mmCIF file with all atom_site columns, C-alpha atoms in Angstrom:
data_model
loop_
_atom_site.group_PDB
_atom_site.id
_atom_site.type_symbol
_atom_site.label_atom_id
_atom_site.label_alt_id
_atom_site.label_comp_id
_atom_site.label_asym_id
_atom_site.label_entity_id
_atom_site.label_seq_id
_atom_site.pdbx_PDB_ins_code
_atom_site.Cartn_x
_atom_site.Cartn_y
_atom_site.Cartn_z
_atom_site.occupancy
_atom_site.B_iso_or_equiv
_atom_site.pdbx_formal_charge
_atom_site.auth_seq_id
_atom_site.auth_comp_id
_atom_site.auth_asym_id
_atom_site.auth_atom_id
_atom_site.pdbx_PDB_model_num
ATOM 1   C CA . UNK A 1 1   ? -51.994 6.446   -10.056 1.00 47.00 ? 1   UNK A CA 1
ATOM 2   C CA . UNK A 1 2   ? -53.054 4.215   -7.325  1.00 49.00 ? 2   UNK A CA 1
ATOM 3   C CA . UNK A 1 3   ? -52.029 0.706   -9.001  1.00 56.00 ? 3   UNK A CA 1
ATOM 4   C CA . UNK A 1 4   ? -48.968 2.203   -10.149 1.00 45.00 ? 4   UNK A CA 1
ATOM 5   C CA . UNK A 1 5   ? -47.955 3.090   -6.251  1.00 42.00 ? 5   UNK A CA 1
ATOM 6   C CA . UNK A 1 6   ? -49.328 -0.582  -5.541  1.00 47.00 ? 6   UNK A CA 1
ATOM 7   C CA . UNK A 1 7   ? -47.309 -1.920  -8.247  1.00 50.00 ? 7   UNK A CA 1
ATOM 8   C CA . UNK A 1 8   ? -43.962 -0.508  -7.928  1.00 42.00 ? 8   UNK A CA 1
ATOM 9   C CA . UNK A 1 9   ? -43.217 1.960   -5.316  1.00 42.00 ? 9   UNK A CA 1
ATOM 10  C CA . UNK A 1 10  ? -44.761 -0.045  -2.378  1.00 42.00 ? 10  UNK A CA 1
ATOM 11  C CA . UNK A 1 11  ? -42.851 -3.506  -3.678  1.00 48.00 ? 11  UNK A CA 1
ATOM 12  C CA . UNK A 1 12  ? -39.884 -0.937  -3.860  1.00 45.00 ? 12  UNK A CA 1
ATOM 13  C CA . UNK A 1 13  ? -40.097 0.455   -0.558  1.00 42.00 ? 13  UNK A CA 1
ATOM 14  C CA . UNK A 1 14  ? -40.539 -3.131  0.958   1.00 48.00 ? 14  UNK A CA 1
ATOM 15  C CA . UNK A 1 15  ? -37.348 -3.293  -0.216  1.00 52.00 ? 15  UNK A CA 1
ATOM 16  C CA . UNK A 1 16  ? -35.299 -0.068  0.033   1.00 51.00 ? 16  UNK A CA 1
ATOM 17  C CA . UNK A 1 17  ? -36.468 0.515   3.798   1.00 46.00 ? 17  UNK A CA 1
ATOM 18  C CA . UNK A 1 18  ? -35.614 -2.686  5.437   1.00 50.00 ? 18  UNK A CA 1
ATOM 19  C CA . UNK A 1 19  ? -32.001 -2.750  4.123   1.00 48.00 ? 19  UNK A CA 1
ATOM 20  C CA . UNK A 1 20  ? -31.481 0.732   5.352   1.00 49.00 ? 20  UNK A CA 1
ATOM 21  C CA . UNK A 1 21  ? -32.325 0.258   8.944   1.00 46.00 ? 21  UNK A CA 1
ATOM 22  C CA . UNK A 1 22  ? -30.076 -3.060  8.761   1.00 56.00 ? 22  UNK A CA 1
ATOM 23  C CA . UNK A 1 23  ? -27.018 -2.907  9.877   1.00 73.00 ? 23  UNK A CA 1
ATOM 24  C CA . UNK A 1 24  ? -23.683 -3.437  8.129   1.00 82.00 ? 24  UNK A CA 1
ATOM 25  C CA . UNK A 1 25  ? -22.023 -4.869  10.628  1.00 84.00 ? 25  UNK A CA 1
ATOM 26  C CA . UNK A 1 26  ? -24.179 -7.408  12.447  1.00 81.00 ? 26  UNK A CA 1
ATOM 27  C CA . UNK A 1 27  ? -22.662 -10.368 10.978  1.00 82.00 ? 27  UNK A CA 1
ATOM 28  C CA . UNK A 1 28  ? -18.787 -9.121  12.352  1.00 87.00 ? 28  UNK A CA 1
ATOM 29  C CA . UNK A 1 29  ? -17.097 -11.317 15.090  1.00 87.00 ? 29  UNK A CA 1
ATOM 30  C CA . UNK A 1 30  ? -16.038 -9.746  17.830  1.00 89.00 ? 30  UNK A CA 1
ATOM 31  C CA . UNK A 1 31  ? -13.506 -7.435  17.758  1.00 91.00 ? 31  UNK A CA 1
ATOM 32  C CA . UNK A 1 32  ? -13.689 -7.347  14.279  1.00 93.00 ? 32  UNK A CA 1
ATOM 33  C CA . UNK A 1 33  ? -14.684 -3.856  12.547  1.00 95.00 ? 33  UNK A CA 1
ATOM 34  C CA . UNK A 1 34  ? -15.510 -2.602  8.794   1.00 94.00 ? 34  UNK A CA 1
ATOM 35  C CA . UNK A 1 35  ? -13.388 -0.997  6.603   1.00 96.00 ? 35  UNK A CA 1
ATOM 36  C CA . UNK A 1 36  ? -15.548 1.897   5.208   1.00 94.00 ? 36  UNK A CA 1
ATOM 37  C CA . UNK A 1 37  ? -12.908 4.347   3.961   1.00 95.00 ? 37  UNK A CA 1
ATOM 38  C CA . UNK A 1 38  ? -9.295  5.059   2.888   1.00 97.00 ? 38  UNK A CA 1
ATOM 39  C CA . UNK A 1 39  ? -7.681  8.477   2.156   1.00 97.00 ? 39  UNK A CA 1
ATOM 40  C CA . UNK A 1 40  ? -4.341  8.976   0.697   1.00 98.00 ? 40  UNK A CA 1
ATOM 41  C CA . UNK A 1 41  ? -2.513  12.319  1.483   1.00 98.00 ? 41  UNK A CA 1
ATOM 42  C CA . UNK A 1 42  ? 0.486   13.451  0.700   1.00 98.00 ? 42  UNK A CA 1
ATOM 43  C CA . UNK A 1 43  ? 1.112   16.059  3.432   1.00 96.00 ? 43  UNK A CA 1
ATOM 44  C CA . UNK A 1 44  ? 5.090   17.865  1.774   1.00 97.00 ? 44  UNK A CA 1
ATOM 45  C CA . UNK A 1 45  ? 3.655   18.553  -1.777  1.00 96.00 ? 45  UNK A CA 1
ATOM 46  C CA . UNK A 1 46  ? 0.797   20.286  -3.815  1.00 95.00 ? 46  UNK A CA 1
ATOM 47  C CA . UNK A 1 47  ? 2.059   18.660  -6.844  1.00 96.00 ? 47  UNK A CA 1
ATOM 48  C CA . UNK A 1 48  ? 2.329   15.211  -6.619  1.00 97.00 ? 48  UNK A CA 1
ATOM 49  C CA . UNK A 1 49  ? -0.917  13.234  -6.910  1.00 97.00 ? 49  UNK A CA 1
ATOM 50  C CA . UNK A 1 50  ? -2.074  10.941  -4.329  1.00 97.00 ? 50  UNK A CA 1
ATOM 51  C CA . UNK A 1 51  ? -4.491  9.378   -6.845  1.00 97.00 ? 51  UNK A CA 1
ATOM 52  C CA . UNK A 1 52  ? -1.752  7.852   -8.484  1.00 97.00 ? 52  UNK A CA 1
ATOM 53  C CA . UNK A 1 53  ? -0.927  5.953   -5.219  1.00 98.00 ? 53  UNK A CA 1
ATOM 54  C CA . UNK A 1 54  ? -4.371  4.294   -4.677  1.00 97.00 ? 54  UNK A CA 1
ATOM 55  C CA . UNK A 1 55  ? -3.763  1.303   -6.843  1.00 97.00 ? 55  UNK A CA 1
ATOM 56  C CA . UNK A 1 56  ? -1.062  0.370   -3.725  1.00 98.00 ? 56  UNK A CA 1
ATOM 57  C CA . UNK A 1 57  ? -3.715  0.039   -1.387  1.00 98.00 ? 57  UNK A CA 1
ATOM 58  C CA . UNK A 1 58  ? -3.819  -3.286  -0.704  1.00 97.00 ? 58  UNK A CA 1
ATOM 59  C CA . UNK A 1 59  ? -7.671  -3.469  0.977   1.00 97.00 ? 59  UNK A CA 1
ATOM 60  C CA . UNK A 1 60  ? -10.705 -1.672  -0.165  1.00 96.00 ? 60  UNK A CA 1
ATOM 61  C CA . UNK A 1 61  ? -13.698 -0.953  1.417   1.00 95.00 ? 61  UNK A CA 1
ATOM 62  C CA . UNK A 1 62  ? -17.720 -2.197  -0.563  1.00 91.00 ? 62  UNK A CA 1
ATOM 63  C CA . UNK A 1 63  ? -18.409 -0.002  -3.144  1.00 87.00 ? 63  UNK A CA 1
ATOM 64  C CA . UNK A 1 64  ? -21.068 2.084   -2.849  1.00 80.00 ? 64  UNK A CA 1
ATOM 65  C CA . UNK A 1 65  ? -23.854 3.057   -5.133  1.00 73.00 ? 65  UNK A CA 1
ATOM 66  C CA . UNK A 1 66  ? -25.678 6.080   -4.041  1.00 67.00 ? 66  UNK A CA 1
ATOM 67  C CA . UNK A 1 67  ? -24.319 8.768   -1.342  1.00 66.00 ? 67  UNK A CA 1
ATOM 68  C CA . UNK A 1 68  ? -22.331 6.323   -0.101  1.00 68.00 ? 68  UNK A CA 1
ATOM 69  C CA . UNK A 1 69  ? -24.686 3.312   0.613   1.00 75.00 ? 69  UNK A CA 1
ATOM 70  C CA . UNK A 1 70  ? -24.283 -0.420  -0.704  1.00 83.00 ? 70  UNK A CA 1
ATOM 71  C CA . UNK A 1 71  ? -27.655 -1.661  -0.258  1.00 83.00 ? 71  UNK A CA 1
ATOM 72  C CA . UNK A 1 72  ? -25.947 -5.132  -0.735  1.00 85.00 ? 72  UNK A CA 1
ATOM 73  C CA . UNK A 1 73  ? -23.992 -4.920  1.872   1.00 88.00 ? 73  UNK A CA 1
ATOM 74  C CA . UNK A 1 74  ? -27.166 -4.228  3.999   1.00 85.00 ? 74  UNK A CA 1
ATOM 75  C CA . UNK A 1 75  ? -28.918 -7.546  2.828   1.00 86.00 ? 75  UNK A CA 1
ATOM 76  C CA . UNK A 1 76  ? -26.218 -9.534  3.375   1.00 83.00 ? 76  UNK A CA 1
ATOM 77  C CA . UNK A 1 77  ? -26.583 -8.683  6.949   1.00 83.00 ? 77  UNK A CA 1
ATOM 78  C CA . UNK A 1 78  ? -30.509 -9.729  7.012   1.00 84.00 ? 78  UNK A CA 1
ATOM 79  C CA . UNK A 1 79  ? -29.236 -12.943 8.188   1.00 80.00 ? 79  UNK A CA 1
ATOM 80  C CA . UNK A 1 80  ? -27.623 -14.057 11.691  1.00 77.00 ? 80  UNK A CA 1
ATOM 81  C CA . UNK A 1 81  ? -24.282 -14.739 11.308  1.00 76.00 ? 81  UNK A CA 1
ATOM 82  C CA . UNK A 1 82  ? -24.524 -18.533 12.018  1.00 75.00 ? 82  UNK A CA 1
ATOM 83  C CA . UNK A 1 83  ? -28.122 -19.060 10.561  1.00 78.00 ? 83  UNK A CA 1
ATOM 84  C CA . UNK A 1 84  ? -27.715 -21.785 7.919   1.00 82.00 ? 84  UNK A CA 1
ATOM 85  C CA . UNK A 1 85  ? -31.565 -21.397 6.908   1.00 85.00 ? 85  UNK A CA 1
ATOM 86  C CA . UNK A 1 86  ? -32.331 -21.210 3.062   1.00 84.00 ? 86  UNK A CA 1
ATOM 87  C CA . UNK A 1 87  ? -33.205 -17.406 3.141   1.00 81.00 ? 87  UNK A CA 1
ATOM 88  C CA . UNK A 1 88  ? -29.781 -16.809 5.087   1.00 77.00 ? 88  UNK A CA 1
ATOM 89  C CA . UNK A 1 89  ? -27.970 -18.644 2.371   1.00 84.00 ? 89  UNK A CA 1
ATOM 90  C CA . UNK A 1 90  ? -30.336 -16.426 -0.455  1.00 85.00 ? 90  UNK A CA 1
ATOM 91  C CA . UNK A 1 91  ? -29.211 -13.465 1.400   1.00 83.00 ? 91  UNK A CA 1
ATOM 92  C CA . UNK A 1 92  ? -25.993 -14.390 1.745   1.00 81.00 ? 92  UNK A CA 1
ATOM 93  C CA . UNK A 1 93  ? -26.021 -15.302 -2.354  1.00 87.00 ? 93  UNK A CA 1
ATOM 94  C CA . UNK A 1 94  ? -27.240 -11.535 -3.509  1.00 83.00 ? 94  UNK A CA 1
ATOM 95  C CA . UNK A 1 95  ? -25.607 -9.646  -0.928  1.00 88.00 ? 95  UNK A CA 1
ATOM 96  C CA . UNK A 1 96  ? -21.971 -8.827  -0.405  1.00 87.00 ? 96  UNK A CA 1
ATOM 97  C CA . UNK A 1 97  ? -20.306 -9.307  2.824   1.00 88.00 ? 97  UNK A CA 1
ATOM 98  C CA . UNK A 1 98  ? -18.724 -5.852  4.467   1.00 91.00 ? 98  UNK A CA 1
ATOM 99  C CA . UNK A 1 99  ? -15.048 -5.876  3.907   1.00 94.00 ? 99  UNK A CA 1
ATOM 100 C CA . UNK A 1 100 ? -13.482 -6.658  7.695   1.00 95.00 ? 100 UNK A CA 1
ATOM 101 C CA . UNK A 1 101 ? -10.469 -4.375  8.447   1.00 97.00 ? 101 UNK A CA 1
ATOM 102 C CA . UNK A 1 102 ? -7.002  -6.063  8.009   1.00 97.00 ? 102 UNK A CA 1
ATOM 103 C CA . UNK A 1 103 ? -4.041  -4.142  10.275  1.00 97.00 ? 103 UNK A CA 1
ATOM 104 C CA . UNK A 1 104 ? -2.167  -6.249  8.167   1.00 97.00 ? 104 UNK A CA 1
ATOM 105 C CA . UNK A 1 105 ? -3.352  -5.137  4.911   1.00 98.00 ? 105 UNK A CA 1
ATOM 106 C CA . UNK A 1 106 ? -2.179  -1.634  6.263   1.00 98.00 ? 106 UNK A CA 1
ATOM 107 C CA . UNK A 1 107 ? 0.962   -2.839  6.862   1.00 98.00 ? 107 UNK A CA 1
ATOM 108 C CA . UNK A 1 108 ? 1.533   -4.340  3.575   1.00 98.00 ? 108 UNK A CA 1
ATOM 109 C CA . UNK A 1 109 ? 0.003   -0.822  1.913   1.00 98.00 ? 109 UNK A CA 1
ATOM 110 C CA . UNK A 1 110 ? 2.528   1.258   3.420   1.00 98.00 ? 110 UNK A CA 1
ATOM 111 C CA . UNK A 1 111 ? 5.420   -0.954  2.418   1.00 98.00 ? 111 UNK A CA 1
ATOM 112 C CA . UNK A 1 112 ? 3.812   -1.258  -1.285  1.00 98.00 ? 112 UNK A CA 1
ATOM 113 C CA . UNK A 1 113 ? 3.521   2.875   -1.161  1.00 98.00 ? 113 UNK A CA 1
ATOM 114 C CA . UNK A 1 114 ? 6.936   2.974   0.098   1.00 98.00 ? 114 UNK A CA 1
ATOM 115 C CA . UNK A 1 115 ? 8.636   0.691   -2.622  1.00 98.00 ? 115 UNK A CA 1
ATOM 116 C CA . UNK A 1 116 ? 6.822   2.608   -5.288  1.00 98.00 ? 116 UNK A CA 1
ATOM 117 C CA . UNK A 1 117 ? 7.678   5.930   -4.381  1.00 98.00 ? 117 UNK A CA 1
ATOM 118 C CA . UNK A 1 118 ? 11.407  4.568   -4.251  1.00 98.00 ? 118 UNK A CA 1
ATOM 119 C CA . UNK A 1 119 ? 10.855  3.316   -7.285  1.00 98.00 ? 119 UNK A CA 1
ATOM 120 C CA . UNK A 1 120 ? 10.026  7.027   -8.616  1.00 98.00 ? 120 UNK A CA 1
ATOM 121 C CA . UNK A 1 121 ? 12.885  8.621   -7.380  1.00 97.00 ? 121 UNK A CA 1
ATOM 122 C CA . UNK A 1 122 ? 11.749  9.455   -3.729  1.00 98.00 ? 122 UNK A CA 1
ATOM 123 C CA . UNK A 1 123 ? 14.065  8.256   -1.074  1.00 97.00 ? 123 UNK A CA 1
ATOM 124 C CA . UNK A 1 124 ? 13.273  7.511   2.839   1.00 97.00 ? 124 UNK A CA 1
ATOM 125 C CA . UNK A 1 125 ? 9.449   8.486   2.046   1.00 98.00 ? 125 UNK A CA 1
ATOM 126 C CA . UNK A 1 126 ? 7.219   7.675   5.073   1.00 98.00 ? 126 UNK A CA 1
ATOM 127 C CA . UNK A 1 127 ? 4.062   6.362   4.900   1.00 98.00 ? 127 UNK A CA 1
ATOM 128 C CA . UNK A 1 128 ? 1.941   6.686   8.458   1.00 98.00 ? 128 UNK A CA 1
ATOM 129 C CA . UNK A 1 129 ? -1.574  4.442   8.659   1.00 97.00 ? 129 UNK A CA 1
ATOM 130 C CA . UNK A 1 130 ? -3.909  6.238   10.883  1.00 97.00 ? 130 UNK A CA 1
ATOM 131 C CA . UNK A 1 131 ? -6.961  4.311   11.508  1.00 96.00 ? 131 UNK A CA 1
ATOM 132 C CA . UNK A 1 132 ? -9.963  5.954   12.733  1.00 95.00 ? 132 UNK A CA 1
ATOM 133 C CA . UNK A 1 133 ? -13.527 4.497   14.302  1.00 93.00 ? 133 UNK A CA 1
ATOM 134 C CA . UNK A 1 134 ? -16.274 6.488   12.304  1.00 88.00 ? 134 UNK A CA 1
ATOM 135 C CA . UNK A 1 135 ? -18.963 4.564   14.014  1.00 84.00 ? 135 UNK A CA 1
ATOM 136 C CA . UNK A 1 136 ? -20.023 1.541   15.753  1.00 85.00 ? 136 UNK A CA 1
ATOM 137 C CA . UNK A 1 137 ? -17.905 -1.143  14.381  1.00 92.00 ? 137 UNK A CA 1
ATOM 138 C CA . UNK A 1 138 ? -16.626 0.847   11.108  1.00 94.00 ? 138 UNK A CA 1
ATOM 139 C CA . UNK A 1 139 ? -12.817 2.534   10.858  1.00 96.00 ? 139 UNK A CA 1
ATOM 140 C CA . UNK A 1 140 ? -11.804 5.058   7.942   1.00 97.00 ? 140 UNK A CA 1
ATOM 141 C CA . UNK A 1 141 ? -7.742  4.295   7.153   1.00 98.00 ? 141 UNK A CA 1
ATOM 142 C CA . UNK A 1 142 ? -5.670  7.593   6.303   1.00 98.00 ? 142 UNK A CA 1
ATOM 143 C CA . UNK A 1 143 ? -2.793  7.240   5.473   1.00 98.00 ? 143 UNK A CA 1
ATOM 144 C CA . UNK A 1 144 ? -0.222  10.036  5.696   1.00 98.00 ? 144 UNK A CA 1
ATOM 145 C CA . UNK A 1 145 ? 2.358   10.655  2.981   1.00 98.00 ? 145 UNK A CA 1
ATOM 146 C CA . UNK A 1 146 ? 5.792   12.166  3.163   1.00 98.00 ? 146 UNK A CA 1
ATOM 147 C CA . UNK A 1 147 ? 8.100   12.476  0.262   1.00 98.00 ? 147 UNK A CA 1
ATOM 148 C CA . UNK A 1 148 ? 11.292  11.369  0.390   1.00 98.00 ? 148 UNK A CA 1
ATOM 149 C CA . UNK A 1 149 ? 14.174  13.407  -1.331  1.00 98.00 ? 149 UNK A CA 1
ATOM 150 C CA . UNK A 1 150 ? 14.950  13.000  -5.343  1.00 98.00 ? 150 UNK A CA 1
ATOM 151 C CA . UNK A 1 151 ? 18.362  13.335  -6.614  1.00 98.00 ? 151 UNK A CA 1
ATOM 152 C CA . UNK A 1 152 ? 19.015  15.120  -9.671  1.00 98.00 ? 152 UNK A CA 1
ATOM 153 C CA . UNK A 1 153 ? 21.648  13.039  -12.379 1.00 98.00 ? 153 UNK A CA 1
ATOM 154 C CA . UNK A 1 154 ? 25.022  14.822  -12.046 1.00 97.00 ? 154 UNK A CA 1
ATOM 155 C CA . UNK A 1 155 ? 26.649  12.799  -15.103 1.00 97.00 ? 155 UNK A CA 1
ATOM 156 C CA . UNK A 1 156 ? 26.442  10.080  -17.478 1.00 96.00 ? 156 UNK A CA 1
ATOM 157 C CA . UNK A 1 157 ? 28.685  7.349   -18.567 1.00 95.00 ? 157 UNK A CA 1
ATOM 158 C CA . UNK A 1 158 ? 28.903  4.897   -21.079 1.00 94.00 ? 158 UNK A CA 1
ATOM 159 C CA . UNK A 1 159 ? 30.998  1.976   -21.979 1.00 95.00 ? 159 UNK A CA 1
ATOM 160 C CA . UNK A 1 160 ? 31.183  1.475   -25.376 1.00 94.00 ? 160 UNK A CA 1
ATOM 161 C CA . UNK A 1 161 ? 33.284  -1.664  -27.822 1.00 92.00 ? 161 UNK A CA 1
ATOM 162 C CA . UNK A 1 162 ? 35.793  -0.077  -29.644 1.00 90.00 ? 162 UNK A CA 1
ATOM 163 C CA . UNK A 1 163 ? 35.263  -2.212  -32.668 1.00 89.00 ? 163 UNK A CA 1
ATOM 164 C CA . UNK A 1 164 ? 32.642  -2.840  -34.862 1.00 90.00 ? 164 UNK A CA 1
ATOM 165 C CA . UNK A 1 165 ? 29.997  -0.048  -35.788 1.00 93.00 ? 165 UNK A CA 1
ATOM 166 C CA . UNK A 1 166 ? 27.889  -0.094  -32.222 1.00 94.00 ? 166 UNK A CA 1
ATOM 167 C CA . UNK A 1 167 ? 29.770  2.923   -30.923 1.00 94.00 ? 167 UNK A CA 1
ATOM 168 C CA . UNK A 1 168 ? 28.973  4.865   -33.662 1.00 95.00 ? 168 UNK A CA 1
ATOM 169 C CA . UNK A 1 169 ? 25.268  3.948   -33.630 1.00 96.00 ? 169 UNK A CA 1
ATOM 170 C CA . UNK A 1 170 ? 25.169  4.432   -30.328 1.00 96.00 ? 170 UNK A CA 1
ATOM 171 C CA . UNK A 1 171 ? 26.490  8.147   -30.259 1.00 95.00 ? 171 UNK A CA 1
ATOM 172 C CA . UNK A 1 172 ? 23.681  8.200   -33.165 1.00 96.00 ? 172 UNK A CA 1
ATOM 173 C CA . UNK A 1 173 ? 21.165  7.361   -30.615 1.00 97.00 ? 173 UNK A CA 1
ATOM 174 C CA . UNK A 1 174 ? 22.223  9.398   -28.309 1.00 96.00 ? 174 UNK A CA 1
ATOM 175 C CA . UNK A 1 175 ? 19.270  12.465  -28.686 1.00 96.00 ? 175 UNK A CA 1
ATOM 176 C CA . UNK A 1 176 ? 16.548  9.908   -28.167 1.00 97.00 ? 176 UNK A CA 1
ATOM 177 C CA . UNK A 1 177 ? 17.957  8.661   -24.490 1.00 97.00 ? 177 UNK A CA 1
ATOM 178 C CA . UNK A 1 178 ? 15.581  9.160   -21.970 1.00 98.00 ? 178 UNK A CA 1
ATOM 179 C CA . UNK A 1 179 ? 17.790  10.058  -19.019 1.00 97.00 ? 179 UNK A CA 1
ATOM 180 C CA . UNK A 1 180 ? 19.495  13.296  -18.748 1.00 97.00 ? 180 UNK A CA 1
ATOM 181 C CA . UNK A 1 181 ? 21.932  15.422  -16.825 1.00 97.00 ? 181 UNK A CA 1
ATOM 182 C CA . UNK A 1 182 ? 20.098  16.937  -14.350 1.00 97.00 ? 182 UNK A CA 1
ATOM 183 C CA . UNK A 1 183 ? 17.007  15.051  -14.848 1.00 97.00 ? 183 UNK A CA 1
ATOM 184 C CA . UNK A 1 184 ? 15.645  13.713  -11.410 1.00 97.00 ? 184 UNK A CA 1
ATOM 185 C CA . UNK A 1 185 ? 17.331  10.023  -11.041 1.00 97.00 ? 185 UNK A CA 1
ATOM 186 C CA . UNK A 1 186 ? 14.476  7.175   -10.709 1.00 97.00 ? 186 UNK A CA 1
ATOM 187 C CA . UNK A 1 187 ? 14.366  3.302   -11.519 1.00 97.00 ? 187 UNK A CA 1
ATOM 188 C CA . UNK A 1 188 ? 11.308  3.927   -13.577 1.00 97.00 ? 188 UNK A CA 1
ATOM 189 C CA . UNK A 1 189 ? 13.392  5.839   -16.344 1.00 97.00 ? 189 UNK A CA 1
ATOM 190 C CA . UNK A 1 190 ? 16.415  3.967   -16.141 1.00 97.00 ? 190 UNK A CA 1
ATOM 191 C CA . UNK A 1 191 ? 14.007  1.115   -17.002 1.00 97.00 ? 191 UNK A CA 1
ATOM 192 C CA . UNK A 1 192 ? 12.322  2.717   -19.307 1.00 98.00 ? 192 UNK A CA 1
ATOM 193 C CA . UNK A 1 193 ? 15.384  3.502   -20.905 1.00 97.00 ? 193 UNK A CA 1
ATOM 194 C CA . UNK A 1 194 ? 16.539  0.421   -20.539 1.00 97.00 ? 194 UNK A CA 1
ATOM 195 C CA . UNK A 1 195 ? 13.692  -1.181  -22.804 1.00 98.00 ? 195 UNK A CA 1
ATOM 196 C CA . UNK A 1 196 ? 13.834  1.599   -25.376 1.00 98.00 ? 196 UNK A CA 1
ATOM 197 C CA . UNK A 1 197 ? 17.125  0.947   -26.316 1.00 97.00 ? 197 UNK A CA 1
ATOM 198 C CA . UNK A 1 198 ? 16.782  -2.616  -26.144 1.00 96.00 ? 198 UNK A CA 1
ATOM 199 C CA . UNK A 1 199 ? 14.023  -2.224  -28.210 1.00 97.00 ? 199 UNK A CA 1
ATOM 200 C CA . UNK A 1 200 ? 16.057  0.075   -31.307 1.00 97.00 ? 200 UNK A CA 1
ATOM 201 C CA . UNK A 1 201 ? 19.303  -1.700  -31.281 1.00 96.00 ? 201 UNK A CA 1
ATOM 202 C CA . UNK A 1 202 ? 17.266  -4.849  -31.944 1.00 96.00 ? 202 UNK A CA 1
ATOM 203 C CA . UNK A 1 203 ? 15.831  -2.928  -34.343 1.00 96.00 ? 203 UNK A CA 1
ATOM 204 C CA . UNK A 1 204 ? 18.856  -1.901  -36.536 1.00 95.00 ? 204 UNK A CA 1
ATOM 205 C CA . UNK A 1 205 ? 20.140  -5.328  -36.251 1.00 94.00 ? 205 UNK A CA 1
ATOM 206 C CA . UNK A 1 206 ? 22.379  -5.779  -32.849 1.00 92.00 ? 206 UNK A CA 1
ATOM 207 C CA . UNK A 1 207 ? 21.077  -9.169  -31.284 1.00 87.00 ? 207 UNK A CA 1
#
């Protein structure tokens, strides 16, 4: 029991301990802080999903590997910030650096969130960035979502060649169109319609 505690948890602990008392944000310039955290919500509806906006986020803080803590992050910080000795550069090698809030990457978030929720059919949404110091040097980004209005389809046209067979192939097709009366209106349909019946008319020989 004794050489196993020698063997492994001791080299272990050497280890674990020293990057945990580190801190993550020694190796910031001033006025520079660490992103730890962003939080989507969409404050006007129970339904939509805010997960599905996350991918618009256009900065994310270190992953983490254990309640929250990147030990990696922690031995990237063993070393001064300007110390170009050998075991600064082998820290600098196996650790990751701490991701260094960008106001501008917020900026370019809310735009991206905004575009894409145009995109689905919600018009004049609002997306508010509140950032937030959790701690010495780290901010948490929330950002605030408020759903714009949809528009439900009141009717559909179509402009059809009288000659040739295409009209009646078209009125054919007619039960597999993706966008309906009184279906919510949104660019993502249309488009998907759009490459559907690209797609079949190809098919059945219209070039």
């Amino acid at each position: 029991m004794k050489s196993l505690f020698s063997k492994y948890i001791i080299p272990i602990l050497l280890i674990v301990l020293p990057a945990v008392s580190c801190s993550t944000t020694r190796t910031l310039s001033e006025g520079e802080y660490r992103l730890t955290k962003n939080t989507i919500t969409v404050t006007n509806s129970d339904s939509f999903n805010p997960g599905s906006l996350s991918q618009y986020v256009k900065q994310e803080p270190n992953g983490s590997f254990l309640f929250g803590w990147n030990p990696f992050v922690n031995i990237y910080n063993w070393a001064d910030k300007d110390d170009e000795s050998g075991w600064a550069r082998f820290c600098r090698k196996i650790g990751i650096a701490p991701v260094v809030y960008s106001p501008g990457a917020v900026e370019s978030t809310i735009e991206s969130i905004e575009n894409h929720l145009e995109y689905l059919g919600y018009y004049n949404s609002t997306v508010k960035g509140n950032v937030n110091v959790v701690a010495n040097r780290k901010v948490a980004v929330d950002y605030d979502v408020t759903l714009g209005k949809q528009y439900r389809i009141d009717s559909l046209s179509f402009t059809l060649p009288e000659r040739g067979s295409f009209k009646e192939d078209f009125i054919a097709d007619e039960p597999n169109l993706l966008v309906h009366v009184g279906d919510y209106l949104s660019e993502e349909v249309l488009e998907q319609e759009t490459a559907r019946g690209a797609s079949h008319f190809r098919d059945i020989g219209y070039f």
